[in-house]
Amino acid sequence: MWIFYAIGSSFFAGIMAILAKCGIKKTDSDVATAIRTVVVLLFSWLMVLITGTRGWITQIDGRTLLFLVLSGLATGASWLCYFHALQKGDINKVVPIDKSSTVLSILLALIFLHEGITGAKIVSIVLIGIGTMMMITKKDIETDSGKKSGGWLIYAVLSALFASLTSILGKIGIEGIDSNLGTAIRTTIVLLMAWLMVFVTGKQKEIKVIEKEELGFVCLSGLATGASWLCYYRALQEGPASVVVPIDKLSMLVTIAFSWLVFHERLTKKAAVGVLLITVGTVLLVII
């Protein structure tokens, strides 16, 4: 069943990116991240109550709790970078770069989870890497490097880095406990981190001026994220990280399709080939 949970995670993650993009046209990305985390937190703990797993909290050992906290911190960092990138850049470019965390996740799974590496996996990694590079133009790099504060490209790359750490830390953190409870605990950490960023940067005043329409999209993106996470960590608990992660990253296809329908963002021929290579590399990882 874990493969169906992984597919569900991919679908909801794809929808989430579109909803989030709609919610941060005028709203600051840090504020939006903090608000949507509240929705994800409520959704996560509701699932814990429904499944009756809250009693497992007393059974969590120190090592498991540590990795859940670290996973939450990595997720928070990934989110903050991801939504900064979404607010500044083209969703068709930001999402594929973020999803390239698959490559690093596979390498980390090899090192820390001993999931092994094969010739087919190496080919997949190369395809995903080449595909990602084809999504980035020379103009993107020049424009981004010219900004002292860093543009969308830097944030997208950092998002991918932290996302890969999230996958591995999350895999270790949910060993021996219910995945719904693990998701709820790590979401609590993300919430604290997100709101800390809002208050440290002095952006709490912007909450009052958020437009109702954007607030609605932010909340919907939070619900989509909650659904994606619940499916993702259930799949991660039962299946190998080196396969679950690539399936989840196929949410890129859902996002690109909806970005064309909603934002009318079109892919260049080079970018389209890049998406094809990433998809082939990911599918290859799943079927081997």
PDB file of C-alpha atoms in Angstrom:
ATOM      1  CA  MET A   1       0.000   0.000   0.000  1.00  0.00           C
ATOM      2  CA  TRP A   2       2.902   2.376   0.553  1.00  0.00           C
ATOM      3  CA  ILE A   3       3.196   3.142  -3.169  1.00  0.00           C
ATOM      4  CA  PHE A   4      -0.393   4.468  -3.222  1.00  0.00           C
ATOM      5  CA  TYR A   5       0.403   6.727  -0.269  1.00  0.00           C
ATOM      6  CA  ALA A   6       3.471   7.977  -2.158  1.00  0.00           C
ATOM      7  CA  ILE A   7       1.331   8.754  -5.235  1.00  0.00           C
ATOM      8  CA  GLY A   8      -1.202  10.572  -3.033  1.00  0.00           C
ATOM      9  CA  SER A   9       1.609  12.587  -1.500  1.00  0.00           C
ATOM     10  CA  SER A  10       2.811  13.553  -4.978  1.00  0.00           C
ATOM     11  CA  PHE A  11      -0.632  14.741  -6.096  1.00  0.00           C
ATOM     12  CA  PHE A  12      -1.340  16.874  -3.026  1.00  0.00           C
ATOM     13  CA  ALA A  13       2.181  18.345  -3.101  1.00  0.00           C
ATOM     14  CA  GLY A  14       1.643  19.381  -6.716  1.00  0.00           C
ATOM     15  CA  ILE A  15      -1.627  21.122  -5.895  1.00  0.00           C
ATOM     16  CA  MET A  16      -0.058  22.768  -2.853  1.00  0.00           C
ATOM     17  CA  ALA A  17       2.540  24.647  -4.916  1.00  0.00           C
ATOM     18  CA  ILE A  18      -0.153  26.221  -7.106  1.00  0.00           C
ATOM     19  CA  LEU A  19      -2.346  27.210  -4.160  1.00  0.00           C
ATOM     20  CA  ALA A  20       0.658  28.664  -2.359  1.00  0.00           C
ATOM     21  CA  LYS A  21       1.700  30.691  -5.413  1.00  0.00           C
ATOM     22  CA  CYS A  22      -1.834  32.146  -5.555  1.00  0.00           C
ATOM     23  CA  GLY A  23      -1.574  33.074  -1.884  1.00  0.00           C
ATOM     24  CA  ILE A  24       1.712  34.997  -2.009  1.00  0.00           C
ATOM     25  CA  LYS A  25       1.153  37.467  -4.841  1.00  0.00           C
ATOM     26  CA  LYS A  26       1.039  40.334  -2.345  1.00  0.00           C
ATOM     27  CA  THR A  27       1.452  38.545   0.989  1.00  0.00           C
ATOM     28  CA  ASP A  28       4.987  38.200   2.392  1.00  0.00           C
ATOM     29  CA  SER A  29       6.238  34.631   1.970  1.00  0.00           C
ATOM     30  CA  ASP A  30       7.440  34.311   5.591  1.00  0.00           C
ATOM     31  CA  VAL A  31       4.034  35.398   6.910  1.00  0.00           C
ATOM     32  CA  ALA A  32       2.248  33.044   4.507  1.00  0.00           C
ATOM     33  CA  THR A  33       4.483  30.153   5.592  1.00  0.00           C
ATOM     34  CA  ALA A  34       3.689  30.804   9.258  1.00  0.00           C
ATOM     35  CA  ILE A  35      -0.069  30.945   8.641  1.00  0.00           C
ATOM     36  CA  ARG A  36      -0.207  27.808   6.501  1.00  0.00           C
ATOM     37  CA  THR A  37       1.836  25.953   9.122  1.00  0.00           C
ATOM     38  CA  VAL A  38      -0.971  26.620  11.627  1.00  0.00           C
ATOM     39  CA  VAL A  39      -3.398  24.903   9.240  1.00  0.00           C
ATOM     40  CA  VAL A  40      -1.023  21.966   8.732  1.00  0.00           C
ATOM     41  CA  LEU A  41      -0.557  21.645  12.500  1.00  0.00           C
ATOM     42  CA  LEU A  42      -4.300  21.543  13.197  1.00  0.00           C
ATOM     43  CA  PHE A  43      -4.789  19.032  10.382  1.00  0.00           C
ATOM     44  CA  SER A  44      -1.939  16.833  11.652  1.00  0.00           C
ATOM     45  CA  TRP A  45      -3.070  16.712  15.287  1.00  0.00           C
ATOM     46  CA  LEU A  46      -6.668  16.114  14.182  1.00  0.00           C
ATOM     47  CA  MET A  47      -5.463  12.988  12.390  1.00  0.00           C
ATOM     48  CA  VAL A  48      -3.623  11.910  15.547  1.00  0.00           C
ATOM     49  CA  LEU A  49      -6.851  12.247  17.553  1.00  0.00           C
ATOM     50  CA  ILE A  50      -8.892  10.417  14.922  1.00  0.00           C
ATOM     51  CA  THR A  51      -6.433   7.517  14.741  1.00  0.00           C
ATOM     52  CA  GLY A  52      -6.073   7.397  18.532  1.00  0.00           C
ATOM     53  CA  THR A  53      -2.275   7.450  18.494  1.00  0.00           C
ATOM     54  CA  ARG A  54      -1.686  10.338  20.916  1.00  0.00           C
ATOM     55  CA  GLY A  55      -0.945   7.805  23.681  1.00  0.00           C
ATOM     56  CA  TRP A  56       2.234   6.830  21.814  1.00  0.00           C
ATOM     57  CA  ILE A  57       3.869  10.119  22.841  1.00  0.00           C
ATOM     58  CA  THR A  58       5.064   8.602  26.116  1.00  0.00           C
ATOM     59  CA  GLN A  59       6.747   5.780  24.177  1.00  0.00           C
ATOM     60  CA  ILE A  60       8.958   8.056  22.070  1.00  0.00           C
ATOM     61  CA  ASP A  61      12.628   7.682  23.023  1.00  0.00           C
ATOM     62  CA  GLY A  62      15.208  10.464  23.003  1.00  0.00           C
ATOM     63  CA  ARG A  63      16.827   9.430  19.698  1.00  0.00           C
ATOM     64  CA  THR A  64      13.517   9.367  17.816  1.00  0.00           C
ATOM     65  CA  LEU A  65      12.486  12.736  19.258  1.00  0.00           C
ATOM     66  CA  LEU A  66      15.845  14.245  18.304  1.00  0.00           C
ATOM     67  CA  PHE A  67      15.495  13.207  14.660  1.00  0.00           C
ATOM     68  CA  LEU A  68      11.888  14.419  14.541  1.00  0.00           C
ATOM     69  CA  VAL A  69      13.024  17.820  15.822  1.00  0.00           C
ATOM     70  CA  LEU A  70      15.910  17.954  13.328  1.00  0.00           C
ATOM     71  CA  SER A  71      13.534  16.932  10.548  1.00  0.00           C
ATOM     72  CA  GLY A  72      11.153  19.701  11.568  1.00  0.00           C
ATOM     73  CA  LEU A  73      13.954  22.290  11.539  1.00  0.00           C
ATOM     74  CA  ALA A  74      15.085  21.124   8.082  1.00  0.00           C
ATOM     75  CA  THR A  75      11.479  21.304   6.846  1.00  0.00           C
ATOM     76  CA  GLY A  76      11.041  24.815   8.213  1.00  0.00           C
ATOM     77  CA  ALA A  77      14.228  25.983   6.497  1.00  0.00           C
ATOM     78  CA  SER A  78      13.150  24.305   3.244  1.00  0.00           C
ATOM     79  CA  TRP A  79       9.716  25.934   3.366  1.00  0.00           C
ATOM     80  CA  LEU A  80      11.047  29.420   4.039  1.00  0.00           C
ATOM     81  CA  CYS A  81      13.461  29.137   1.100  1.00  0.00           C
ATOM     82  CA  TYR A  82      10.868  27.487  -1.163  1.00  0.00           C
ATOM     83  CA  PHE A  83       8.219  30.164  -0.722  1.00  0.00           C
ATOM     84  CA  HIS A  84      10.754  32.954  -1.119  1.00  0.00           C
ATOM     85  CA  ALA A  85      11.710  31.335  -4.431  1.00  0.00           C
ATOM     86  CA  LEU A  86       8.062  30.885  -5.472  1.00  0.00           C
ATOM     87  CA  GLN A  87       7.305  34.522  -4.732  1.00  0.00           C
ATOM     88  CA  LYS A  88      10.231  35.768  -6.812  1.00  0.00           C
ATOM     89  CA  GLY A  89      10.552  33.224  -9.620  1.00  0.00           C
ATOM     90  CA  ASP A  90       8.726  31.272 -12.292  1.00  0.00           C
ATOM     91  CA  ILE A  91       6.983  28.264 -10.741  1.00  0.00           C
ATOM     92  CA  ASN A  92       7.993  26.117 -13.725  1.00  0.00           C
ATOM     93  CA  LYS A  93      11.643  26.654 -12.781  1.00  0.00           C
ATOM     94  CA  VAL A  94      11.445  26.804  -8.991  1.00  0.00           C
ATOM     95  CA  VAL A  95       9.593  23.500  -8.571  1.00  0.00           C
ATOM     96  CA  PRO A  96      11.919  21.327 -10.714  1.00  0.00           C
ATOM     97  CA  ILE A  97      14.975  22.682  -8.872  1.00  0.00           C
ATOM     98  CA  ASP A  98      13.330  21.996  -5.520  1.00  0.00           C
ATOM     99  CA  LYS A  99      12.432  18.471  -6.656  1.00  0.00           C
ATOM    100  CA  SER A 100      16.054  17.812  -7.627  1.00  0.00           C
ATOM    101  CA  SER A 101      16.557  17.087  -3.926  1.00  0.00           C
ATOM    102  CA  THR A 102      15.867  13.511  -5.063  1.00  0.00           C
ATOM    103  CA  VAL A 103      19.524  13.178  -6.078  1.00  0.00           C
ATOM    104  CA  LEU A 104      20.890  14.224  -2.702  1.00  0.00           C
ATOM    105  CA  SER A 105      18.227  12.163  -0.893  1.00  0.00           C
ATOM    106  CA  ILE A 106      19.391   9.021  -2.712  1.00  0.00           C
ATOM    107  CA  LEU A 107      23.005   9.724  -1.764  1.00  0.00           C
ATOM    108  CA  LEU A 108      22.080  10.373   1.869  1.00  0.00           C
ATOM    109  CA  ALA A 109      19.923   7.226   1.933  1.00  0.00           C
ATOM    110  CA  LEU A 110      22.977   5.293   0.738  1.00  0.00           C
ATOM    111  CA  ILE A 111      25.184   6.759   3.463  1.00  0.00           C
ATOM    112  CA  PHE A 112      22.839   6.771   6.456  1.00  0.00           C
ATOM    113  CA  LEU A 113      20.172   4.159   5.620  1.00  0.00           C
ATOM    114  CA  HIS A 114      22.392   1.760   3.649  1.00  0.00           C
ATOM    115  CA  GLU A 115      19.749   1.377   0.926  1.00  0.00           C
ATOM    116  CA  GLY A 116      22.403   0.628  -1.683  1.00  0.00           C
ATOM    117  CA  ILE A 117      23.266   2.024  -5.109  1.00  0.00           C
ATOM    118  CA  THR A 118      22.927   0.311  -8.488  1.00  0.00           C
ATOM    119  CA  GLY A 119      23.831   1.130 -12.068  1.00  0.00           C
ATOM    120  CA  ALA A 120      20.202   2.030 -12.793  1.00  0.00           C
ATOM    121  CA  LYS A 121      20.157   4.442  -9.848  1.00  0.00           C
ATOM    122  CA  ILE A 122      23.315   6.115 -11.124  1.00  0.00           C
ATOM    123  CA  VAL A 123      21.726   6.542 -14.574  1.00  0.00           C
ATOM    124  CA  SER A 124      18.602   7.992 -12.901  1.00  0.00           C
ATOM    125  CA  ILE A 125      20.646  10.458 -10.865  1.00  0.00           C
ATOM    126  CA  VAL A 126      22.481  11.616 -14.014  1.00  0.00           C
ATOM    127  CA  LEU A 127      19.199  12.082 -15.923  1.00  0.00           C
ATOM    128  CA  ILE A 128      17.631  14.054 -13.071  1.00  0.00           C
ATOM    129  CA  GLY A 129      20.767  16.180 -12.710  1.00  0.00           C
ATOM    130  CA  ILE A 130      20.992  16.980 -16.423  1.00  0.00           C
ATOM    131  CA  GLY A 131      17.240  17.647 -16.597  1.00  0.00           C
ATOM    132  CA  THR A 132      17.456  20.096 -13.697  1.00  0.00           C
ATOM    133  CA  MET A 133      20.363  21.970 -15.282  1.00  0.00           C
ATOM    134  CA  MET A 134      18.377  22.284 -18.515  1.00  0.00           C
ATOM    135  CA  MET A 135      15.613  24.019 -16.548  1.00  0.00           C
ATOM    136  CA  ILE A 136      18.079  26.759 -15.540  1.00  0.00           C
ATOM    137  CA  THR A 137      19.175  29.248 -18.201  1.00  0.00           C
ATOM    138  CA  LYS A 138      22.376  31.304 -18.266  1.00  0.00           C
ATOM    139  CA  LYS A 139      20.227  34.410 -17.810  1.00  0.00           C
ATOM    140  CA  ASP A 140      18.760  32.964 -14.584  1.00  0.00           C
ATOM    141  CA  ILE A 141      22.232  32.467 -13.117  1.00  0.00           C
ATOM    142  CA  GLU A 142      23.492  35.914 -14.131  1.00  0.00           C
ATOM    143  CA  THR A 143      20.368  37.668 -12.834  1.00  0.00           C
ATOM    144  CA  ASP A 144      20.414  35.765  -9.564  1.00  0.00           C
ATOM    145  CA  SER A 145      24.125  36.279  -8.876  1.00  0.00           C
ATOM    146  CA  GLY A 146      23.674  39.998  -9.494  1.00  0.00           C
ATOM    147  CA  LYS A 147      21.373  40.329  -6.513  1.00  0.00           C
ATOM    148  CA  LYS A 148      23.208  40.893  -3.245  1.00  0.00           C
ATOM    149  CA  SER A 149      20.362  39.430  -1.195  1.00  0.00           C
ATOM    150  CA  GLY A 150      20.045  36.394  -3.465  1.00  0.00           C
ATOM    151  CA  GLY A 151      17.249  35.808  -5.940  1.00  0.00           C
ATOM    152  CA  TRP A 152      14.852  32.937  -6.502  1.00  0.00           C
ATOM    153  CA  LEU A 153      17.536  30.543  -7.783  1.00  0.00           C
ATOM    154  CA  ILE A 154      19.564  30.588  -4.565  1.00  0.00           C
ATOM    155  CA  TYR A 155      16.433  30.059  -2.481  1.00  0.00           C
ATOM    156  CA  ALA A 156      15.293  27.200  -4.748  1.00  0.00           C
ATOM    157  CA  VAL A 157      18.637  25.412  -4.401  1.00  0.00           C
ATOM    158  CA  LEU A 158      18.640  25.846  -0.619  1.00  0.00           C
ATOM    159  CA  SER A 159      15.071  24.529  -0.526  1.00  0.00           C
ATOM    160  CA  ALA A 160      16.213  21.369  -2.335  1.00  0.00           C
ATOM    161  CA  LEU A 161      19.134  20.935   0.063  1.00  0.00           C
ATOM    162  CA  PHE A 162      16.993  21.182   3.186  1.00  0.00           C
ATOM    163  CA  ALA A 163      14.242  19.040   1.625  1.00  0.00           C
ATOM    164  CA  SER A 164      16.695  16.185   1.113  1.00  0.00           C
ATOM    165  CA  LEU A 165      17.778  16.402   4.741  1.00  0.00           C
ATOM    166  CA  THR A 166      14.112  16.370   5.756  1.00  0.00           C
ATOM    167  CA  SER A 167      13.526  13.067   3.959  1.00  0.00           C
ATOM    168  CA  ILE A 168      16.398  11.245   5.631  1.00  0.00           C
ATOM    169  CA  LEU A 169      15.904  12.718   9.100  1.00  0.00           C
ATOM    170  CA  GLY A 170      12.163  12.057   8.815  1.00  0.00           C
ATOM    171  CA  LYS A 171      12.748   8.432   7.818  1.00  0.00           C
ATOM    172  CA  ILE A 172      14.909   7.855  10.887  1.00  0.00           C
ATOM    173  CA  GLY A 173      12.549   9.826  13.133  1.00  0.00           C
ATOM    174  CA  ILE A 174       9.429   7.736  12.410  1.00  0.00           C
ATOM    175  CA  GLU A 175      10.993   4.339  13.041  1.00  0.00           C
ATOM    176  CA  GLY A 176       8.970   2.635  15.747  1.00  0.00           C
ATOM    177  CA  ILE A 177       6.198   5.258  16.063  1.00  0.00           C
ATOM    178  CA  ASP A 178       2.982   6.030  14.207  1.00  0.00           C
ATOM    179  CA  SER A 179       3.635   8.191  11.130  1.00  0.00           C
ATOM    180  CA  ASN A 180       0.669  10.497  11.906  1.00  0.00           C
ATOM    181  CA  LEU A 181       2.076  11.249  15.360  1.00  0.00           C
ATOM    182  CA  GLY A 182       5.552  11.807  13.920  1.00  0.00           C
ATOM    183  CA  THR A 183       4.136  14.230  11.356  1.00  0.00           C
ATOM    184  CA  ALA A 184       2.262  16.161  14.068  1.00  0.00           C
ATOM    185  CA  ILE A 185       5.350  16.490  16.266  1.00  0.00           C
ATOM    186  CA  ARG A 186       7.620  17.701  13.473  1.00  0.00           C
ATOM    187  CA  THR A 187       4.923  20.126  12.280  1.00  0.00           C
ATOM    188  CA  THR A 188       4.929  21.653  15.769  1.00  0.00           C
ATOM    189  CA  ILE A 189       8.651  22.347  15.348  1.00  0.00           C
ATOM    190  CA  VAL A 190       8.057  23.894  11.920  1.00  0.00           C
ATOM    191  CA  LEU A 191       5.327  26.120  13.399  1.00  0.00           C
ATOM    192  CA  LEU A 192       7.642  27.453  16.108  1.00  0.00           C
ATOM    193  CA  MET A 193      10.400  28.097  13.573  1.00  0.00           C
ATOM    194  CA  ALA A 194       8.088  29.809  11.074  1.00  0.00           C
ATOM    195  CA  TRP A 195       6.564  32.190  13.603  1.00  0.00           C
ATOM    196  CA  LEU A 196       9.966  32.916  15.117  1.00  0.00           C
ATOM    197  CA  MET A 197      11.095  34.099  11.679  1.00  0.00           C
ATOM    198  CA  VAL A 198       8.040  36.358  11.391  1.00  0.00           C
ATOM    199  CA  PHE A 199       8.688  38.072  14.720  1.00  0.00           C
ATOM    200  CA  VAL A 200      12.476  38.258  14.300  1.00  0.00           C
ATOM    201  CA  THR A 201      12.039  40.035  10.951  1.00  0.00           C
ATOM    202  CA  GLY A 202       9.273  42.277  12.364  1.00  0.00           C
ATOM    203  CA  LYS A 203       6.665  41.177   9.830  1.00  0.00           C
ATOM    204  CA  GLN A 204       3.864  40.389  12.306  1.00  0.00           C
ATOM    205  CA  LYS A 205       2.104  43.667  11.412  1.00  0.00           C
ATOM    206  CA  GLU A 206       1.568  42.426   7.855  1.00  0.00           C
ATOM    207  CA  ILE A 207      -0.846  39.742   9.088  1.00  0.00           C
ATOM    208  CA  LYS A 208      -3.600  42.349   9.516  1.00  0.00           C
ATOM    209  CA  VAL A 209      -3.396  43.541   5.915  1.00  0.00           C
ATOM    210  CA  ILE A 210      -3.555  40.158   4.155  1.00  0.00           C
ATOM    211  CA  GLU A 211      -6.321  40.076   1.551  1.00  0.00           C
ATOM    212  CA  LYS A 212      -9.089  37.540   2.241  1.00  0.00           C
ATOM    213  CA  GLU A 213      -8.637  35.847  -1.118  1.00  0.00           C
ATOM    214  CA  GLU A 214      -4.918  35.285  -0.583  1.00  0.00           C
ATOM    215  CA  LEU A 215      -5.558  34.136   2.985  1.00  0.00           C
ATOM    216  CA  GLY A 216      -7.982  31.557   1.608  1.00  0.00           C
ATOM    217  CA  PHE A 217      -5.383  30.210  -0.829  1.00  0.00           C
ATOM    218  CA  VAL A 218      -2.746  30.083   1.909  1.00  0.00           C
ATOM    219  CA  CYS A 219      -5.084  28.033   4.130  1.00  0.00           C
ATOM    220  CA  LEU A 220      -5.994  25.711   1.248  1.00  0.00           C
ATOM    221  CA  SER A 221      -2.298  25.184   0.548  1.00  0.00           C
ATOM    222  CA  GLY A 222      -1.919  24.266   4.212  1.00  0.00           C
ATOM    223  CA  LEU A 223      -4.629  21.609   3.913  1.00  0.00           C
ATOM    224  CA  ALA A 224      -3.001  20.223   0.760  1.00  0.00           C
ATOM    225  CA  THR A 225       0.333  20.141   2.564  1.00  0.00           C
ATOM    226  CA  GLY A 226      -1.185  18.307   5.530  1.00  0.00           C
ATOM    227  CA  ALA A 227      -2.709  15.679   3.244  1.00  0.00           C
ATOM    228  CA  SER A 228       0.579  15.330   1.340  1.00  0.00           C
ATOM    229  CA  TRP A 229       2.607  14.923   4.520  1.00  0.00           C
ATOM    230  CA  LEU A 230       0.302  12.295   6.016  1.00  0.00           C
ATOM    231  CA  CYS A 231       0.550  10.237   2.819  1.00  0.00           C
ATOM    232  CA  TYR A 232       4.274  10.882   2.459  1.00  0.00           C
ATOM    233  CA  TYR A 233       5.345   9.799   5.923  1.00  0.00           C
ATOM    234  CA  ARG A 234       3.055   6.771   5.868  1.00  0.00           C
ATOM    235  CA  ALA A 235       4.745   5.743   2.611  1.00  0.00           C
ATOM    236  CA  LEU A 236       8.191   6.588   3.997  1.00  0.00           C
ATOM    237  CA  GLN A 237       7.550   4.458   7.062  1.00  0.00           C
ATOM    238  CA  GLU A 238       6.614   1.392   5.008  1.00  0.00           C
ATOM    239  CA  GLY A 239       8.729   1.786   1.851  1.00  0.00           C
ATOM    240  CA  PRO A 240      12.370   2.562   0.953  1.00  0.00           C
ATOM    241  CA  ALA A 241      13.263   6.266   1.032  1.00  0.00           C
ATOM    242  CA  SER A 242      15.162   5.984  -2.261  1.00  0.00           C
ATOM    243  CA  VAL A 243      11.872   5.044  -4.006  1.00  0.00           C
ATOM    244  CA  VAL A 244       9.277   6.987  -1.985  1.00  0.00           C
ATOM    245  CA  VAL A 245      11.114  10.296  -2.422  1.00  0.00           C
ATOM    246  CA  PRO A 246      11.272  10.098  -6.255  1.00  0.00           C
ATOM    247  CA  ILE A 247       7.553   9.255  -6.505  1.00  0.00           C
ATOM    248  CA  ASP A 248       6.742  12.243  -4.306  1.00  0.00           C
ATOM    249  CA  LYS A 249       8.885  14.475  -6.521  1.00  0.00           C
ATOM    250  CA  LEU A 250       6.702  13.624  -9.530  1.00  0.00           C
ATOM    251  CA  SER A 251       4.363  16.249  -8.077  1.00  0.00           C
ATOM    252  CA  MET A 252       6.387  18.505 -10.365  1.00  0.00           C
ATOM    253  CA  LEU A 253       4.294  17.288 -13.300  1.00  0.00           C
ATOM    254  CA  VAL A 254       1.053  18.193 -11.519  1.00  0.00           C
ATOM    255  CA  THR A 255       2.433  21.627 -10.637  1.00  0.00           C
ATOM    256  CA  ILE A 256       3.660  22.371 -14.168  1.00  0.00           C
ATOM    257  CA  ALA A 257       0.313  21.333 -15.659  1.00  0.00           C
ATOM    258  CA  PHE A 258      -1.640  23.595 -13.307  1.00  0.00           C
ATOM    259  CA  SER A 259       0.845  26.462 -13.674  1.00  0.00           C
ATOM    260  CA  TRP A 260       0.056  26.440 -17.401  1.00  0.00           C
ATOM    261  CA  LEU A 261      -3.702  26.468 -16.701  1.00  0.00           C
ATOM    262  CA  VAL A 262      -3.662  29.011 -13.872  1.00  0.00           C
ATOM    263  CA  PHE A 263      -0.650  31.282 -14.490  1.00  0.00           C
ATOM    264  CA  HIS A 264      -0.182  30.628 -18.237  1.00  0.00           C
ATOM    265  CA  GLU A 265       3.500  29.867 -17.632  1.00  0.00           C
ATOM    266  CA  ARG A 266       4.860  27.993 -20.647  1.00  0.00           C
ATOM    267  CA  LEU A 267       7.954  25.827 -20.877  1.00  0.00           C
ATOM    268  CA  THR A 268      10.638  26.456 -23.471  1.00  0.00           C
ATOM    269  CA  LYS A 269      11.672  23.501 -25.633  1.00  0.00           C
ATOM    270  CA  LYS A 270      14.882  23.138 -23.631  1.00  0.00           C
ATOM    271  CA  ALA A 271      12.980  23.217 -20.339  1.00  0.00           C
ATOM    272  CA  ALA A 272      10.473  20.683 -21.670  1.00  0.00           C
ATOM    273  CA  VAL A 273      13.309  18.298 -22.490  1.00  0.00           C
ATOM    274  CA  GLY A 274      14.659  18.898 -18.984  1.00  0.00           C
ATOM    275  CA  VAL A 275      11.301  17.971 -17.456  1.00  0.00           C
ATOM    276  CA  LEU A 276      11.213  14.834 -19.617  1.00  0.00           C
ATOM    277  CA  LEU A 277      14.672  13.767 -18.427  1.00  0.00           C
ATOM    278  CA  ILE A 278      13.757  14.369 -14.786  1.00  0.00           C
ATOM    279  CA  THR A 279      10.563  12.354 -15.244  1.00  0.00           C
ATOM    280  CA  VAL A 280      12.337   9.456 -16.984  1.00  0.00           C
ATOM    281  CA  GLY A 281      15.027   9.398 -14.283  1.00  0.00           C
ATOM    282  CA  THR A 282      12.393   9.406 -11.538  1.00  0.00           C
ATOM    283  CA  VAL A 283      10.250   6.694 -13.128  1.00  0.00           C
ATOM    284  CA  LEU A 284      13.368   4.590 -13.623  1.00  0.00           C
ATOM    285  CA  LEU A 285      14.060   4.823  -9.894  1.00  0.00           C
ATOM    286  CA  VAL A 286      10.547   3.599  -9.138  1.00  0.00           C
ATOM    287  CA  ILE A 287      10.508   0.571 -11.448  1.00  0.00           C
ATOM    288  CA  ILE A 288      14.007  -0.786 -10.789  1.00  0.00           C
TER     289      ILE A 288
END
